[in-house]
Amino acid sequence: MGYWQVSADTLARGRFTVSPLSETIAGLILLATGSPAHPGERAWLDAHRPAFRDLLAADPVTALLVRGALGRHWIADFLTPPPSGGPERTFEDELRVIRDTPADVARADLAVALGGPLPAALDRDDLPVRTAALVEWVWREAVLPDWPRRRRIIEADIVARTERLSQGGWAAALTDLRPGMRWLGDGRLRINAHDRPPRELTGAELVFVPVVPSRAWVAWRLPDRYAVIYPCAGQLVAERQAPAALSRLLGPARANVLVVLDTPKSTTQLVALTGQGLGSVGRHLKILLDAGLIRRRRSGRSVLYWRTRTGDALATGGESP
């Protein structure tokens, strides 16, 4: 079993954060594998994968680089630098880390991902620049146009995890974070089921990074930066739209609130997911409660809302959610 031994000071400084680069890498993995986890991902692939495949067909070296970097059991480390810095960090700031990777480090990381020596075509010095150019293309063409919505979903997940953390500690916050991961106690965080020696994270920076695509990995920059990238819980919500008839009946904003309440959510989460103000969300919730379309209950210091059967029928057009 692979686990990290996380010291008390590292855990105390642990945080959830937004990373445009991680979101883009998750999109790159989805484009490269072509394996959607749900219809929303299938629609996104249908929209962007043809151009992605054309891009690689015109550049065989970069195509080989992608296949090598995204190994079956390991992703080349230089492709997935852990986020660092504060919320003012931009995609360009994060991408610069990939672009500035020394060529020998990139080649060594690729060899690890491949599980053997590099093909002759990849024994070159421009691998970091090529990789950065491809990642920038994915960001510009396939992620950036939808980034405001994606960011709302990511921030809603962070709100939910932070609420769990305040109420039940890290064991609660990390529940269902990604397959195979759980808090074992005594400072041990299980990362996966692989039989590898534990890593000691003393005095390190540890961040948890939600992404919208259903992809997960861990990243590090030795000796003191570690990250867990995981699929956020709002990914399915992100792809659904309120039925047109429901929007006409309730108004688009209130219909949107009802649609996202397929699972219990707090007011703060709803603000993050819908992009509406706190006052507007509160008014919509009161009307939906009075109409019997949603329920509520207290959970610790939060109040959670979710749909009733009647609300389900309206939000899904009579189909099961």
Tab-separated table of C-alpha atoms in Angstrom, residues 118-256:
chain	number	residue	atom	x	y	z
A	118	LEU	CA	13.396	6.719	-24.685
A	119	PRO	CA	12.696	6.201	-28.381
A	120	ALA	CA	15.336	7.910	-30.506
A	121	ALA	CA	12.767	10.471	-31.678
A	122	LEU	CA	12.346	11.727	-28.091
A	123	ASP	CA	16.041	12.012	-27.282
A	124	ARG	CA	16.019	15.764	-27.824
A	125	ASP	CA	16.266	19.019	-25.890
A	126	ASP	CA	12.990	20.700	-26.860
A	127	LEU	CA	10.653	18.324	-24.994
A	128	PRO	CA	9.642	20.877	-22.297
A	129	VAL	CA	8.922	23.562	-24.911
A	130	ARG	CA	6.888	21.132	-27.024
A	131	THR	CA	4.958	19.957	-23.992
A	132	ALA	CA	4.194	23.512	-22.865
A	133	ALA	CA	2.997	24.433	-26.366
A	134	LEU	CA	0.583	21.493	-26.423
A	135	VAL	CA	-0.742	22.212	-22.921
A	136	GLU	CA	-1.223	25.858	-23.890
A	137	TRP	CA	-3.235	24.756	-26.933
A	138	VAL	CA	-5.535	22.614	-24.771
A	139	TRP	CA	-6.046	25.536	-22.384
A	140	ARG	CA	-6.758	28.080	-25.116
A	141	GLU	CA	-8.987	25.917	-27.316
A	142	ALA	CA	-10.768	23.562	-24.934
A	143	VAL	CA	-10.645	24.865	-21.353
A	144	LEU	CA	-10.429	28.666	-21.334
A	145	PRO	CA	-13.773	29.264	-23.161
A	146	ASP	CA	-15.498	27.367	-20.341
A	147	TRP	CA	-13.209	28.367	-17.473
A	148	PRO	CA	-15.645	30.631	-15.512
A	149	ARG	CA	-18.171	27.779	-15.214
A	150	ARG	CA	-15.477	25.249	-14.408
A	151	ARG	CA	-14.048	27.523	-11.739
A	152	ARG	CA	-17.462	27.859	-10.066
A	153	ILE	CA	-17.743	24.062	-9.886
A	154	ILE	CA	-14.228	23.731	-8.493
A	155	GLU	CA	-14.837	26.428	-5.896
A	156	ALA	CA	-18.087	24.741	-4.856
A	157	ASP	CA	-16.192	21.518	-4.244
A	158	ILE	CA	-13.602	23.379	-2.173
A	159	VAL	CA	-16.404	24.924	-0.108
A	160	ALA	CA	-17.877	21.475	0.537
A	161	ARG	CA	-14.528	19.969	1.523
A	162	THR	CA	-13.690	22.912	3.763
A	163	GLU	CA	-17.035	22.538	5.531
A	164	ARG	CA	-16.305	18.845	6.091
A	165	LEU	CA	-12.856	19.731	7.391
A	166	SER	CA	-14.247	22.207	9.924
A	167	GLN	CA	-16.833	19.708	11.157
A	168	GLY	CA	-15.011	16.372	11.073
A	169	GLY	CA	-11.310	16.999	10.516
A	170	TRP	CA	-9.177	15.678	7.677
A	171	ALA	CA	-10.688	12.198	7.839
A	172	ALA	CA	-14.054	13.695	6.860
A	173	ALA	CA	-12.619	16.137	4.317
A	174	LEU	CA	-10.734	13.421	2.430
A	175	THR	CA	-13.575	10.896	2.345
A	176	ASP	CA	-14.271	9.836	-1.262
A	177	LEU	CA	-11.637	12.261	-2.521
A	178	ARG	CA	-10.366	9.751	-5.082
A	179	PRO	CA	-10.449	5.954	-5.477
A	180	GLY	CA	-8.091	4.213	-3.093
A	181	MET	CA	-7.416	7.279	-0.927
A	182	ARG	CA	-8.399	7.611	2.715
A	183	TRP	CA	-7.113	8.942	5.999
A	184	LEU	CA	-5.649	6.075	8.061
A	185	GLY	CA	-4.959	8.022	11.233
A	186	ASP	CA	-1.630	8.592	13.003
A	187	GLY	CA	-0.629	11.026	10.248
A	188	ARG	CA	-0.966	8.431	7.470
A	189	LEU	CA	-2.690	9.353	4.214
A	190	ARG	CA	-3.200	6.393	1.900
A	191	ILE	CA	-2.617	7.511	-1.689
A	192	ASN	CA	-3.290	4.279	-3.567
A	193	ALA	CA	-3.146	0.521	-3.293
A	194	HIS	CA	0.363	0.184	-4.768
A	195	ASP	CA	3.013	-1.537	-2.669
A	196	ARG	CA	5.522	1.293	-2.361
A	197	PRO	CA	7.556	2.630	0.567
A	198	PRO	CA	5.866	5.477	2.473
A	199	ARG	CA	6.961	9.068	1.886
A	200	GLU	CA	7.703	11.346	4.804
A	201	LEU	CA	6.077	14.768	4.375
A	202	THR	CA	7.695	16.784	7.152
A	203	GLY	CA	7.757	20.542	6.653
A	204	ALA	CA	6.285	20.141	3.167
A	205	GLU	CA	3.589	22.094	1.333
A	206	LEU	CA	0.546	19.884	0.738
A	207	VAL	CA	-2.351	20.981	-1.475
A	208	PHE	CA	-5.537	19.304	-2.677
A	209	VAL	CA	-6.652	20.317	-6.163
A	210	PRO	CA	-10.141	19.548	-7.551
A	211	VAL	CA	-10.606	19.302	-11.327
A	212	VAL	CA	-13.819	18.976	-13.337
A	213	PRO	CA	-12.806	16.004	-15.569
A	214	SER	CA	-12.979	12.589	-13.907
A	215	ARG	CA	-9.214	12.234	-13.588
A	216	ALA	CA	-6.944	11.923	-10.550
A	217	TRP	CA	-3.228	11.769	-9.838
A	218	VAL	CA	-0.646	12.833	-7.286
A	219	ALA	CA	2.246	15.191	-7.945
A	220	TRP	CA	5.360	16.359	-6.174
A	221	ARG	CA	8.381	18.522	-6.581
A	222	LEU	CA	11.003	17.184	-4.194
A	223	PRO	CA	11.806	17.821	-1.501
A	224	ASP	CA	8.896	19.834	-0.125
A	225	ARG	CA	5.884	20.241	-2.462
A	226	TYR	CA	3.110	17.668	-2.806
A	227	ALA	CA	-0.353	17.740	-4.383
A	228	VAL	CA	-3.364	15.464	-4.704
A	229	ILE	CA	-5.459	16.148	-7.807
A	230	TYR	CA	-8.968	14.694	-7.660
A	231	PRO	CA	-12.283	14.944	-9.582
A	232	CYS	CA	-14.651	17.399	-7.945
A	233	ALA	CA	-18.117	16.344	-6.887
A	234	GLY	CA	-19.867	18.922	-9.067
A	235	GLN	CA	-18.769	17.502	-12.395
A	236	LEU	CA	-22.122	15.975	-13.365
A	237	VAL	CA	-24.034	19.060	-12.257
A	238	ALA	CA	-21.851	21.123	-14.520
A	239	GLU	CA	-23.124	19.457	-17.651
A	240	ARG	CA	-26.864	19.682	-16.961
A	241	GLN	CA	-29.123	22.531	-17.959
A	242	ALA	CA	-32.535	23.273	-16.563
A	243	PRO	CA	-35.289	22.096	-18.925
A	244	ALA	CA	-36.640	24.982	-20.986
A	245	ALA	CA	-40.160	24.475	-19.646
A	246	LEU	CA	-38.869	24.584	-16.069
A	247	SER	CA	-36.984	27.817	-16.777
A	248	ARG	CA	-40.173	29.375	-18.131
A	249	LEU	CA	-42.117	28.205	-15.085
A	250	LEU	CA	-39.676	29.223	-12.337
A	251	GLY	CA	-37.359	31.631	-14.102
A	252	PRO	CA	-33.864	30.580	-15.247
A	253	ALA	CA	-32.059	31.483	-12.017
A	254	ARG	CA	-34.449	29.640	-9.694
A	255	ALA	CA	-34.651	26.676	-12.074
A	256	ASN	CA	-30.849	26.461	-12.023
